[in-house]
Coordinates of C-alpha atoms in Angstrom, one line a residue:
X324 CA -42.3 -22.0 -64.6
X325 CA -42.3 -24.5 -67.5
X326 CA -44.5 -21.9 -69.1
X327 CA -41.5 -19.5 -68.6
X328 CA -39.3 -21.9 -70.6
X329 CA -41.4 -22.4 -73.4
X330 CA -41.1 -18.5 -74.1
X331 CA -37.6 -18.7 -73.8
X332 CA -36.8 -21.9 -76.1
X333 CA -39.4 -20.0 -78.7
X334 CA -37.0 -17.1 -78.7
X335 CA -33.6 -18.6 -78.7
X336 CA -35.1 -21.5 -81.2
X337 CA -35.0 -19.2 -84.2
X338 CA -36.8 -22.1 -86.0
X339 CA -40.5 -22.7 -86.8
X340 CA -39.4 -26.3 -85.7
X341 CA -36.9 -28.0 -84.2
X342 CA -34.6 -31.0 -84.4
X343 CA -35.8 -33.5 -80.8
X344 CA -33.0 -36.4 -80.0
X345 CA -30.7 -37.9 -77.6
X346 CA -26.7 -38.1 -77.6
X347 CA -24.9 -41.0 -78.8
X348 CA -21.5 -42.2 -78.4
X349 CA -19.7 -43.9 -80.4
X350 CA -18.7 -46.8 -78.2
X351 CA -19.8 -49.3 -75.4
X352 CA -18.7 -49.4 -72.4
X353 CA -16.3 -52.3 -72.4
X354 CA -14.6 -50.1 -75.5
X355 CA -15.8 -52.3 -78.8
X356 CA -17.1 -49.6 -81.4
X357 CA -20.7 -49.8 -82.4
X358 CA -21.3 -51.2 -85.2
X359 CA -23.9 -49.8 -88.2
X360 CA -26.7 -52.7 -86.7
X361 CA -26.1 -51.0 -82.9
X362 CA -26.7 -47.9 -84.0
X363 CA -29.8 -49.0 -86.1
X364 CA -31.4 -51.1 -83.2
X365 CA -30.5 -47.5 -81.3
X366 CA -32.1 -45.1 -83.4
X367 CA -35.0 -47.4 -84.0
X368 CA -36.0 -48.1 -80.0
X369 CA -35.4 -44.6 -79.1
X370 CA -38.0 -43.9 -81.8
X371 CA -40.0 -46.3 -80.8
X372 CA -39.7 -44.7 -76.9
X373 CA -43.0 -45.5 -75.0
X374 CA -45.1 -41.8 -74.2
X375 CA -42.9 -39.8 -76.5
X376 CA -44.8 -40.4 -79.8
X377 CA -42.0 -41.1 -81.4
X378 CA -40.6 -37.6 -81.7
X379 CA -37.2 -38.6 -80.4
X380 CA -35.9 -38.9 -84.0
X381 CA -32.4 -37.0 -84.4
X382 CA -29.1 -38.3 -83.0
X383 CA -25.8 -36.0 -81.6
X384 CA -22.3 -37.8 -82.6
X385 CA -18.9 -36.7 -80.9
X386 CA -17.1 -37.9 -83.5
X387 CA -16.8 -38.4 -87.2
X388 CA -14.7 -41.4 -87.0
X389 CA -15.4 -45.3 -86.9
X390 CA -14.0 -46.5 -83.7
X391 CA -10.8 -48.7 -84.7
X392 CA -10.3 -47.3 -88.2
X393 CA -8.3 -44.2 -88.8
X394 CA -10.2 -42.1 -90.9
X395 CA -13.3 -44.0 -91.5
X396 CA -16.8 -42.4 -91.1
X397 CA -18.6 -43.5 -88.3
X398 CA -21.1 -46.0 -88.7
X399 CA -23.8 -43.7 -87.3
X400 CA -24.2 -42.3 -90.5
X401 CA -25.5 -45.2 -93.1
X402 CA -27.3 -46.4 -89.8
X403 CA -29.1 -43.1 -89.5
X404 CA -29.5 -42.7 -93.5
X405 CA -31.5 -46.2 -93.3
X406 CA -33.7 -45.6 -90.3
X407 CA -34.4 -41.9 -91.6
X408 CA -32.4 -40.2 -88.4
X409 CA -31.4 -36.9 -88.2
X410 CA -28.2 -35.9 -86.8
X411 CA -26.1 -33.1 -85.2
X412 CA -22.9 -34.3 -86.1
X413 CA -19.7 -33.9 -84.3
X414 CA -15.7 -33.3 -85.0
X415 CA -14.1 -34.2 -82.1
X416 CA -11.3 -31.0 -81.5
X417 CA -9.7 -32.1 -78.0
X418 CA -7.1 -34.5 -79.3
X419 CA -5.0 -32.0 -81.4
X420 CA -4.0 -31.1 -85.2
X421 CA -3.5 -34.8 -86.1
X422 CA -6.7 -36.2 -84.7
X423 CA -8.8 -33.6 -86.8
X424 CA -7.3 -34.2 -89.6
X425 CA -8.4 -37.7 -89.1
X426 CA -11.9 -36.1 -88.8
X427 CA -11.9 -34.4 -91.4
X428 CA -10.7 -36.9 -93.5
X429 CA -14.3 -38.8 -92.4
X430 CA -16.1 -35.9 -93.2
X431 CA -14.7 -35.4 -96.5
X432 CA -15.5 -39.2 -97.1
X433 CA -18.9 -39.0 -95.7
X434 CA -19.3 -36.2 -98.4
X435 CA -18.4 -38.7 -101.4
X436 CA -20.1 -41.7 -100.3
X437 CA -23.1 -40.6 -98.7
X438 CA -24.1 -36.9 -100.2
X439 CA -26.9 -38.3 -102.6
X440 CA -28.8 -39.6 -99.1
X441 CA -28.1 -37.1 -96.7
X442 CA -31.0 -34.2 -97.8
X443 CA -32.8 -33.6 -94.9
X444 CA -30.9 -35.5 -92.3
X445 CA -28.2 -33.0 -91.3
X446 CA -29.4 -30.5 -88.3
X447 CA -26.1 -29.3 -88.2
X448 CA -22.6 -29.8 -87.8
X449 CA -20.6 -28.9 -84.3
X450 CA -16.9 -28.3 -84.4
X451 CA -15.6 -29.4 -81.0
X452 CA -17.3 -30.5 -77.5
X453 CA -16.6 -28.7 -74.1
X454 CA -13.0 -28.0 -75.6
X455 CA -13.2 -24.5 -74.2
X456 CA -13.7 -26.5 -70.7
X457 CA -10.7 -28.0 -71.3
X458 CA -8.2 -25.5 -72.1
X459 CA -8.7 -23.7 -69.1
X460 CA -6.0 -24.0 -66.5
X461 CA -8.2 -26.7 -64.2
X462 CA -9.6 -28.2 -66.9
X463 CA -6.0 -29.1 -68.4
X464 CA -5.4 -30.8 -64.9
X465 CA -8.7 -32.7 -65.3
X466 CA -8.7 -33.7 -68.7
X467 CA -7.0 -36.4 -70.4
X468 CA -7.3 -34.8 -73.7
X469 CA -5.4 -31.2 -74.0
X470 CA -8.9 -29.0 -75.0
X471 CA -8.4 -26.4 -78.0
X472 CA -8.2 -22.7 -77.2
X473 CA -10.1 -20.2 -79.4
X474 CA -7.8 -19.7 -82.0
X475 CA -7.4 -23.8 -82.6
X476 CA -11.3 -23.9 -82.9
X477 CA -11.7 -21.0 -85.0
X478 CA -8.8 -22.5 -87.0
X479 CA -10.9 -26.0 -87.0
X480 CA -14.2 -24.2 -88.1
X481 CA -12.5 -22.3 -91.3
X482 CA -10.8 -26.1 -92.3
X483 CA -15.0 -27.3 -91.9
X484 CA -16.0 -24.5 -93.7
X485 CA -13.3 -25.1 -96.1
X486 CA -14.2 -29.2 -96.8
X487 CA -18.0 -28.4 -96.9
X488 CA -17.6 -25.6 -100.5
X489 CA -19.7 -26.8 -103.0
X490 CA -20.7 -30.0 -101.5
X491 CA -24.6 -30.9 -100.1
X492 CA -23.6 -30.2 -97.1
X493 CA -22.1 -26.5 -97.8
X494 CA -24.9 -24.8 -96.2
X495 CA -25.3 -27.0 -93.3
X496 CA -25.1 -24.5 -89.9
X497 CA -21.9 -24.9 -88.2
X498 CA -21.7 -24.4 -84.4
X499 CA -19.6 -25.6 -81.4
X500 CA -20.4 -27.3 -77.7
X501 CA -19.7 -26.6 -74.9
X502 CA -20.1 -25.6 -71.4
X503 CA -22.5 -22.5 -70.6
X504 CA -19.7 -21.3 -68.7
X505 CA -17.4 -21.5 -71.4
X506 CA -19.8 -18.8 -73.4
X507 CA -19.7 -16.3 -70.8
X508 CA -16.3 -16.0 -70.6
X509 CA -14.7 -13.1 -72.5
X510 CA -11.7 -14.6 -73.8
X511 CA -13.9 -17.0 -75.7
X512 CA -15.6 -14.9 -77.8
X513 CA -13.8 -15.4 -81.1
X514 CA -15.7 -18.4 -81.2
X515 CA -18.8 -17.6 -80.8
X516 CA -18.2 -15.2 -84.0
X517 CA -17.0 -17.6 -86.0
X518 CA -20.3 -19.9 -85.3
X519 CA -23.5 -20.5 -86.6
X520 CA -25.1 -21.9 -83.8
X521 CA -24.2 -22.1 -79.8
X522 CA -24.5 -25.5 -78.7
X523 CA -25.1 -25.4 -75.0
X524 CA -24.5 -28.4 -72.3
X525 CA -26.2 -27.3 -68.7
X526 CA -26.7 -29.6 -65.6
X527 CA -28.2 -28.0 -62.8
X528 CA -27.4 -31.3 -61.4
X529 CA -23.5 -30.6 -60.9
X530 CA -24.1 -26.7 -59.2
X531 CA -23.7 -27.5 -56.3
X532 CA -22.1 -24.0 -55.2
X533 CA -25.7 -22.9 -54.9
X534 CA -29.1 -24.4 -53.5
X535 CA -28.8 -27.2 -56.1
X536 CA -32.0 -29.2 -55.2
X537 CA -34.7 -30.3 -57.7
X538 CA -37.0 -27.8 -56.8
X539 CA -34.6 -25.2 -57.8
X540 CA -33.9 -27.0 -61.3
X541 CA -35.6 -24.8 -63.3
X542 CA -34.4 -21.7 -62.0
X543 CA -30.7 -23.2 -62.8
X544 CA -31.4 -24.1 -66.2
X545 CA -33.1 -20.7 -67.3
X546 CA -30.3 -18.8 -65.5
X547 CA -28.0 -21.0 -67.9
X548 CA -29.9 -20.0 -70.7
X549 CA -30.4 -16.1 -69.8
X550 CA -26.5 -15.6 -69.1
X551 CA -25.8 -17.9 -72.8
X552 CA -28.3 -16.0 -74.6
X553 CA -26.5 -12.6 -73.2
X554 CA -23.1 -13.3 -75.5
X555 CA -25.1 -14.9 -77.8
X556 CA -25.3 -12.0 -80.4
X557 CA -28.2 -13.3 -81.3
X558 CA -27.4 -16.5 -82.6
X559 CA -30.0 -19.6 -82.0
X560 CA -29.2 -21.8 -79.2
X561 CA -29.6 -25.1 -79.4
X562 CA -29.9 -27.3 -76.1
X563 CA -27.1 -30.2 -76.7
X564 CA -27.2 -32.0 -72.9
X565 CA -29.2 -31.3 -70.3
X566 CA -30.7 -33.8 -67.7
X567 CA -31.0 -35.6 -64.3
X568 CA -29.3 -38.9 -63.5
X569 CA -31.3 -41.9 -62.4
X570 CA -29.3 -43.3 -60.1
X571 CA -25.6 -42.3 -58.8
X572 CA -24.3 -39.9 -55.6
X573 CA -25.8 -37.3 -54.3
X574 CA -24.5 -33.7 -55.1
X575 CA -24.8 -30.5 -53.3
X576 CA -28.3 -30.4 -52.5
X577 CA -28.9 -32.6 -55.5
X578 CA -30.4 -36.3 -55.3
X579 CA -30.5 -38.7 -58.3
X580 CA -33.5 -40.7 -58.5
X581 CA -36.3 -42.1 -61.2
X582 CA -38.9 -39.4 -60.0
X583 CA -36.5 -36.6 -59.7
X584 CA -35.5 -37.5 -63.4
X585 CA -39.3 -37.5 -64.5
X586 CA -39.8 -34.3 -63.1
X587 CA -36.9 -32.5 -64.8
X588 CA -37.7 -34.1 -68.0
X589 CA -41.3 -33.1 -67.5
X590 CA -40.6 -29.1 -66.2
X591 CA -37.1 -28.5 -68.3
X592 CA -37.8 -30.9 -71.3
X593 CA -41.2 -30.9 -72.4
X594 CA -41.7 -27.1 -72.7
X595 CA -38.7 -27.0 -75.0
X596 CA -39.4 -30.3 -77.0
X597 CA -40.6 -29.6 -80.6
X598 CA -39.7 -25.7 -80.2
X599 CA -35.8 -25.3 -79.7
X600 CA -32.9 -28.2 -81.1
X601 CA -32.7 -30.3 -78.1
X602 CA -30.7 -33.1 -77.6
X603 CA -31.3 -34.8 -74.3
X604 CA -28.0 -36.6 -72.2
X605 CA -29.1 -39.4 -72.7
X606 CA -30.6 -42.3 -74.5
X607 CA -28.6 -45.2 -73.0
X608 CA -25.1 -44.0 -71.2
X609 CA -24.3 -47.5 -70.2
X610 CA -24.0 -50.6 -71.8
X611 CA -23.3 -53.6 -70.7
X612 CA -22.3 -51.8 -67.5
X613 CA -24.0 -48.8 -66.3
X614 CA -22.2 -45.7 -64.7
X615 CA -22.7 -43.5 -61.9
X616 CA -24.3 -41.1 -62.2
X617 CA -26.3 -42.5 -64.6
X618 CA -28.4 -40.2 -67.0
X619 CA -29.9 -42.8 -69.4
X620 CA -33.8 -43.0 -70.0
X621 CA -33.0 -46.7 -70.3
X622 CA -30.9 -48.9 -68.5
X623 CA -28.2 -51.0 -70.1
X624 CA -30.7 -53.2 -72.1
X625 CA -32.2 -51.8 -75.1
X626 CA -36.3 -51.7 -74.9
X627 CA -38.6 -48.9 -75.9
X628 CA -40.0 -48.9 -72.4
X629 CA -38.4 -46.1 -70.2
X630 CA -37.2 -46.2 -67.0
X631 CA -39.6 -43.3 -66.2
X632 CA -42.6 -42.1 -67.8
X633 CA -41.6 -39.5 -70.9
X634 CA -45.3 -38.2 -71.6
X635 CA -45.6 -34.5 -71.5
X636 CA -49.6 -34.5 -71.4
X637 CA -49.8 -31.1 -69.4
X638 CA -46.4 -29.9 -69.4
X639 CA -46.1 -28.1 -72.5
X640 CA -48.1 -26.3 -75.1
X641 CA -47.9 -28.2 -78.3
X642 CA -46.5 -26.6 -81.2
X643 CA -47.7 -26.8 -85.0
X644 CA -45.1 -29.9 -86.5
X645 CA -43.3 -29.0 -89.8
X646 CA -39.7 -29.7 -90.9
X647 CA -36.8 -28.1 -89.8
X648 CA -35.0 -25.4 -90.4
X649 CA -31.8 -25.9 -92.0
X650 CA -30.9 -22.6 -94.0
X651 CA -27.8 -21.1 -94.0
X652 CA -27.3 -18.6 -91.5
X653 CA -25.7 -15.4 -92.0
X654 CA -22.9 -16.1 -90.3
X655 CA -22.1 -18.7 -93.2
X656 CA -21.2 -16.2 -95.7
X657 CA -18.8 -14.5 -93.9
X658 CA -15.0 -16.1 -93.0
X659 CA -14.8 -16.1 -89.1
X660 CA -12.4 -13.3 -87.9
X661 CA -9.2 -13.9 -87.3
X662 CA -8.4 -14.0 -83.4
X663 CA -4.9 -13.5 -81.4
X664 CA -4.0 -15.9 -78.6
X665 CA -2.4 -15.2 -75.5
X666 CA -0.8 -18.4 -74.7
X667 CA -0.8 -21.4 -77.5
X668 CA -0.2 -24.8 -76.4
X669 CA 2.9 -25.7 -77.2
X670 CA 2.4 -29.7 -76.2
X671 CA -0.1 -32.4 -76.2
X672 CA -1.3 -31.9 -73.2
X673 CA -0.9 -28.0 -72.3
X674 CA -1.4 -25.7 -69.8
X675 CA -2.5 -22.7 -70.5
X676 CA -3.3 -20.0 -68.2
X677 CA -5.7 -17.6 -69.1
X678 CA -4.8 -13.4 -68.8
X679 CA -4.9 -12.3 -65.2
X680 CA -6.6 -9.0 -66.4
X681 CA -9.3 -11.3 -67.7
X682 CA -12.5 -12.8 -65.6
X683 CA -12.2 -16.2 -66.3
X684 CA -14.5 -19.2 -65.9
X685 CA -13.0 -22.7 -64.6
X686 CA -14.3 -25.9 -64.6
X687 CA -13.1 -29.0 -63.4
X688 CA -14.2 -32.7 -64.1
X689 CA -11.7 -34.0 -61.1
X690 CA -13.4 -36.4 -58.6
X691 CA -12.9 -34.4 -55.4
X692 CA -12.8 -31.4 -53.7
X693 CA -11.5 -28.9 -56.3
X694 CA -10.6 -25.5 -56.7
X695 CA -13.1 -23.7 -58.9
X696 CA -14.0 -20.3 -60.7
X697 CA -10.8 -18.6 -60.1
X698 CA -11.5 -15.3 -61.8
X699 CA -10.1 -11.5 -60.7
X700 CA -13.9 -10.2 -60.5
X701 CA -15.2 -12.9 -57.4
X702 CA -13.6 -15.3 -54.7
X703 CA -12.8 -18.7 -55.3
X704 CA -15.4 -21.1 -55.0
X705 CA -15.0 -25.0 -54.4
X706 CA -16.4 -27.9 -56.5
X707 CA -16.8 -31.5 -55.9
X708 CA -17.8 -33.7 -58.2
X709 CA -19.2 -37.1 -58.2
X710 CA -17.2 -40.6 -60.5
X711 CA -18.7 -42.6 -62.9
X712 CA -18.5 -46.4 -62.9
X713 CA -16.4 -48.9 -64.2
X714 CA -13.7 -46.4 -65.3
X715 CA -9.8 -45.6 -64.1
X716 CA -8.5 -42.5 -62.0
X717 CA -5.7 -41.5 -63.7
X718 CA -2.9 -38.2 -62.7
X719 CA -2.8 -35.3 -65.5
X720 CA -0.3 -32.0 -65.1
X721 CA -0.9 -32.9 -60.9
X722 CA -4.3 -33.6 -60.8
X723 CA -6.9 -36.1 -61.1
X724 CA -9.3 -37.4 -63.6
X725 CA -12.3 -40.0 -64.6
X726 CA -11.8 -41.5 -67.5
X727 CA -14.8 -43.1 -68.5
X728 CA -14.5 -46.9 -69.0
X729 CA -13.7 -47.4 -72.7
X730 CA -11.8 -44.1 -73.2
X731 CA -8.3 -44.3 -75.1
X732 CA -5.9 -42.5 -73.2
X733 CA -3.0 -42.7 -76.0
X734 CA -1.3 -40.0 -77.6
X735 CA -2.2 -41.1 -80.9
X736 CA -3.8 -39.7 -83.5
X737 CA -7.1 -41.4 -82.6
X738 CA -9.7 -39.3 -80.8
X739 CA -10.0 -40.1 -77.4
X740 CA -13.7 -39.6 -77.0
X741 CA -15.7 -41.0 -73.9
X742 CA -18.2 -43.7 -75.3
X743 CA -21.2 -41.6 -74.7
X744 CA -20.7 -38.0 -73.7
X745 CA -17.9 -35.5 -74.6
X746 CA -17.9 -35.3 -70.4
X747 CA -20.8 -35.9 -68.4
X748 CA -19.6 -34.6 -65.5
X749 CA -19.4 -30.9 -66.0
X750 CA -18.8 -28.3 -63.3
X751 CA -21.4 -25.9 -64.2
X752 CA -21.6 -25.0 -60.7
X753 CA -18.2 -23.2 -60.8
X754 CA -19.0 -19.7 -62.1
X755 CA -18.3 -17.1 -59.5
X756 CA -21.4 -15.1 -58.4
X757 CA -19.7 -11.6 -59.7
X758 CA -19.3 -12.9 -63.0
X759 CA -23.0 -14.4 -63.4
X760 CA -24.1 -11.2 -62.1
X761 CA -22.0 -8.9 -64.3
X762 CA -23.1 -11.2 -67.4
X763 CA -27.1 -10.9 -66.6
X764 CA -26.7 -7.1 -66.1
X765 CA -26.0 -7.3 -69.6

């Protein structure tokens, strides 16, 4: 099977070579914002990461703004500059108009102060995380932030497009995140035209509507990769979360664990490590206090010794090293295509319900029992997911969420971006078995 994978990654890679990192966020868990020093002593120890060689070199930001400044660029940046670390960077998109104008703002500022040292270091740039996720109808009663529907993220990726003209970064691929699920889904598509690059979060962990154990962890994660690649048109995806908590409740059929996390790094990871993108959730997603589930390769203490071994002697076949691919697409020449919207949010924190004539995919971060993949084309299926640690429970539009400890909640113009994820617990499982089947017949 890894064998399987390798083929795959080679074929949706695109690239002779590919960017290898973990995701970051952009604050710890007690909320103080990391500072340019935390994110050096970071990017240094997961380079220095016992068993990997140090390949793990590239770093995913959510957000383009400093943590307690309005408009400031995140500190990530002169840390990653200095330590010679790539990055996927990240506009948050889930907070409305007025937050992303903030992150533009960063980015524009990021472009005057720190264009001379950026050659090189920019994988790519992604326009939103799991917003699509969130702007579905369960979503919007599991999310604290209000999502952004196709037409606001197409909208977002023109303004990008816009700030980057005839600046270094100008031909720097622009994608999105989110949720395989989201990419399946019909109504979404105006996005995936107006992208470079799919960025694609899967966690066979969470699907726990089907035989979710870790022997049937590969299976999940190809299937996730098969049904993206189907609406794909062809455009490279890059893996931007992916893996198997440590420690933390058991779901479905799914059991967290040190040697269940070796073995899915070992048999999803390695055979896609140094051939597609791949950023792995996650370096650290806990500090001082750890969550549950817990994804981090390291506990709450930085050290380059991992919490499980990260060697992949034997589980790949190791491909010729050169430097990344960072041309412009096609896609980049062309203005993304204008798009018409069903329902637009017409308040913070919307709910909009997506065409009944539609199959639609729905996700839901709510601790709980939830109802899940509503869609014309298959029954309702349910979802439960498990709660992190250390945050709050709060009541959105009548339903619950987790909000991860050092989240905002305001309405502000801030982003309100969880410290290390965009949302770690995805409910991948939720996709109705009519509409996985209809997408693979594609």
């Amino acid at each position: 099977m890894p064998s399987r994978l390798l083929t795959l990654a080679t074929a949706v890679s695109g690239a002779a070579a590919a960017f290898q990192g973990f995701n970051y966020g952009s604050t710890f868990t007690d909320g103080r914002p990391k500072s340019q020093t935390d994110f050096e002593n970071e990017f240094k120890t997961a380079a220095g990461l016992e068993g990997t060689n140090g390949g793990f070199t590239s770093a995913r930001l959510y957000t383009m703004v400093q943590g307690g400044t309005g408009s400031d660029p995140i500190s990530a940046i002169p840390a990653a500059i200095k330590t010679k670390t790539s990055l996927l960077l990240g506009l948050w998109a889930s907070a409305g108009q007025a937050s992303f104008n903030n992150e533009l703002s960063a980015l524009k500022k990021t472009i005057d102060s720190y264009c001379g040292q950026l050659d090189g270091l920019v994988a790519g740039i992604s326009v939103g995380s799991e917003d699509l996720y969130r702007i579905s109808p369960i979503g919007q009663a599991a999310s604290p932030d209000p999502g952004a529907s196709p037409t606001q993220l197409v909208n977002y990726i023109k303004e990008v497009r816009n700030t980057l003209k005839g600046s270094c970064l100008e031909k720097t691929p622009i994608g999105h995140v989110d949720t395989w699920t989201a990419y399946v889904n019909e109504t979404n598509k105006p996005v995936i035209d107006a992208i470079d690059f799919i960025g694609m979060d899967a966690y066979p962990y969470y699907e726990n509507t089907k035989p979710n154990g870790l022997e049937n962890a590969v299976k999940l994660f190809q299937a996730a990769i098969d049904n993206t690649k189907s609406t794909s048109g062809g455009k490279p995806i890059w893996i931007t979360e992916t893996g198997w908590p440590t420690s933390g409740p058991k779901d479905g059929s799914a059991v967290p664990g040190l040697d269940a996390a070796q073995t899915f790094w070992r048999e999803v990871g390695c055979p896609m490590f140094g051939v597609t993108n791949v950023w792995w959730f996650t370096f650290q997603d806990g500090a001082p206090t750890v969550p549950s589930p817990a994804f981090g390769v390291i506990g709450s203490t930085l050290t380059t010794k991992p919490l499980y071994d990260l060697s992949c002697d034997g589980y790949k076949n190791k491909p010729s090293t050169s430097q990344p691919v960072s041309s412009k697409t096609s896609a980049q020449s062309q203005d993304p295509p204008a798009t018409s919207q069903t329902q637009k949010p017409t308040t913070s924190v919307p709910v909009v319900s997506q065409p009944t004539t539609q199959s639609t995919t729905q996700e839901t971060e709510a601790p709980g029992n939830t109802t899940q993949g509503q869609s014309t084309a298959a029954p309702v299926t349910t979802l439960s997911t498990g709660t992190g640690g250390g945050g709050v429970v709060s009541t959105i539009n009548g339903g619950t969420t987790f909000i991860p400890p050092g989240t905002s909640t305001g309405t502000g113009s801030q982003p309100t971006v969880p410290p290390n994820a965009g949302s770690k617990l995805n409910a991948f499982a939720g996709v109705a078995a009519g509409v996985v089947m209809a997408v693979a017949a594609l």
